Amino acid sequence: MEGYLGSYAVLGLVLAAGVLLFVAAFGANRLLSPARPAEPSGKRISYESGIDPVGGDWAQAQIRYYVYAYLYVLFAVEAVFLFPWALIFDRPGFGGLAIAEMGIFVAVLALGILYAWRKKILNWT
C-alpha cells in the first residue's frame, strides 16, 4: 500500500484483525462452554495444603508487619539515591556542594528513623 494513507490502511487492517480475533475467541468460549456447569461438593472451601480447614476464614494481620515493610521500602529506596551520588562525588565541581546536599539528605533520613524510634514504632512487642 503506497501513498499518504497507506500506512494508516495497514494499521486499520491490523486493528480489524485484532478485533476479529477477540470476537472470535469470546464467541467460541460462549458456544463451547457449558451453560450450567456442575459444581462438586467442597469446591468453594479454602485449601490448606490438603488438610481440612480449621477455624474461620477471617484472619487479621498485625499492622506492625506493614509498618516494618513500609519503613524498609522507604529507606531502601532512599538508599538507592546514595549510589549515583557516590559515582559523581569525585568529579570536578561536585565537592563541597555534593557533601552538603548529601549531608542534608542523610540528616532527613536520620530524623525519620529517630522519629520512628521515639514513637516506639520499631519495638516488636
XYZ file of C-alpha atoms in Angstrom:
125
model
C 0.000 0.000 0.000
C 1.562 3.184 -1.208
C 0.818 6.815 -0.665
C -0.061 9.055 2.230
C -2.826 6.904 3.709
C -1.150 3.551 3.013
C 0.354 3.192 6.490
C -2.990 4.038 8.060
C -4.650 1.344 5.967
C -2.168 -1.230 7.295
C -2.835 -0.037 10.839
C -6.581 -0.300 10.254
C -6.236 -3.846 8.923
C -4.161 -4.909 11.928
C -6.691 -3.384 14.329
C -9.588 -5.044 12.467
C -7.789 -8.406 12.634
C -7.228 -7.934 16.375
C -10.886 -7.093 16.988
C -11.967 -10.056 14.843
C -9.699 -12.412 16.799
C -11.063 -11.042 20.078
C -14.679 -11.501 18.998
C -13.963 -14.999 17.646
C -12.296 -16.105 20.893
C -15.130 -14.874 23.088
C -17.711 -16.274 20.684
C -16.054 -19.695 20.768
C -15.980 -19.552 24.548
C -19.677 -18.712 24.646
C -20.567 -21.541 22.261
C -18.355 -24.268 23.729
C -18.712 -23.680 27.461
C -21.467 -25.484 29.355
C -24.483 -23.377 30.301
C -24.715 -24.621 33.878
C -21.520 -26.417 34.914
C -21.768 -28.965 37.724
C -20.148 -27.871 40.965
C -18.607 -30.638 43.073
C -19.141 -30.550 46.821
C -16.472 -28.663 48.706
C -15.325 -26.661 45.704
C -15.595 -23.318 47.475
C -13.861 -24.413 50.694
C -10.477 -22.798 51.228
C -7.497 -25.081 50.617
C -4.892 -25.561 53.332
C -2.237 -27.909 51.964
C -4.582 -30.855 51.605
C -5.826 -30.641 55.200
C -9.399 -29.801 56.118
C -9.695 -26.106 57.016
C -9.506 -25.223 60.706
C -11.270 -22.196 62.130
C -12.882 -19.346 60.256
C -11.817 -17.788 57.020
C -11.056 -14.387 58.511
C -7.540 -13.737 59.785
C -6.351 -10.318 60.836
C -2.771 -9.287 60.214
C -0.914 -7.138 62.684
C -0.322 -3.576 61.498
C 3.290 -3.694 62.663
C 4.185 -6.028 59.778
C 3.032 -3.379 57.328
C 4.878 -0.644 59.225
C 8.127 -2.603 59.060
C 7.610 -3.320 55.367
C 6.838 0.340 54.672
C 9.885 1.536 56.590
C 12.102 -0.974 54.804
C 10.877 0.060 51.369
C 11.116 3.739 52.266
C 14.711 3.577 53.452
C 15.835 1.040 50.843
C 14.576 3.208 48.002
C 16.103 6.298 49.521
C 19.387 4.458 49.986
C 19.441 3.855 46.234
C 19.971 7.606 45.830
C 23.355 7.227 47.553
C 24.833 5.213 44.665
C 24.606 7.876 41.914
C 25.933 10.428 44.382
C 28.913 8.190 45.146
C 29.644 7.874 41.428
C 29.789 11.620 40.730
C 31.296 12.722 44.047
C 34.902 12.819 42.851
C 34.174 14.713 39.612
C 35.260 18.327 39.394
C 32.704 20.829 40.637
C 30.819 18.428 42.904
C 32.984 18.538 46.035
C 31.603 20.746 48.813
C 28.127 21.194 47.410
C 27.664 17.449 46.948
C 28.742 16.781 50.530
C 26.338 19.418 51.865
C 23.404 18.085 49.841
C 24.069 14.503 50.867
C 24.513 15.596 54.473
C 21.044 17.172 54.387
C 19.616 14.050 52.740
C 21.138 11.700 55.337
C 20.033 14.055 58.136
C 16.416 13.840 56.921
C 16.713 10.029 56.867
C 18.178 10.072 60.368
C 15.332 12.283 61.575
C 12.847 9.788 60.127
C 14.473 6.867 61.933
C 14.749 8.917 65.142
C 11.056 9.812 64.921
C 10.084 6.158 64.412
C 12.306 5.117 67.315
C 10.912 7.809 69.670
C 7.313 6.858 68.812
C 8.233 3.219 69.608
C 7.226 2.103 66.132
C 10.332 -0.045 65.870
C 9.532 -2.054 69.040
C 8.366 -5.515 68.073
C 6.355 -6.356 71.182
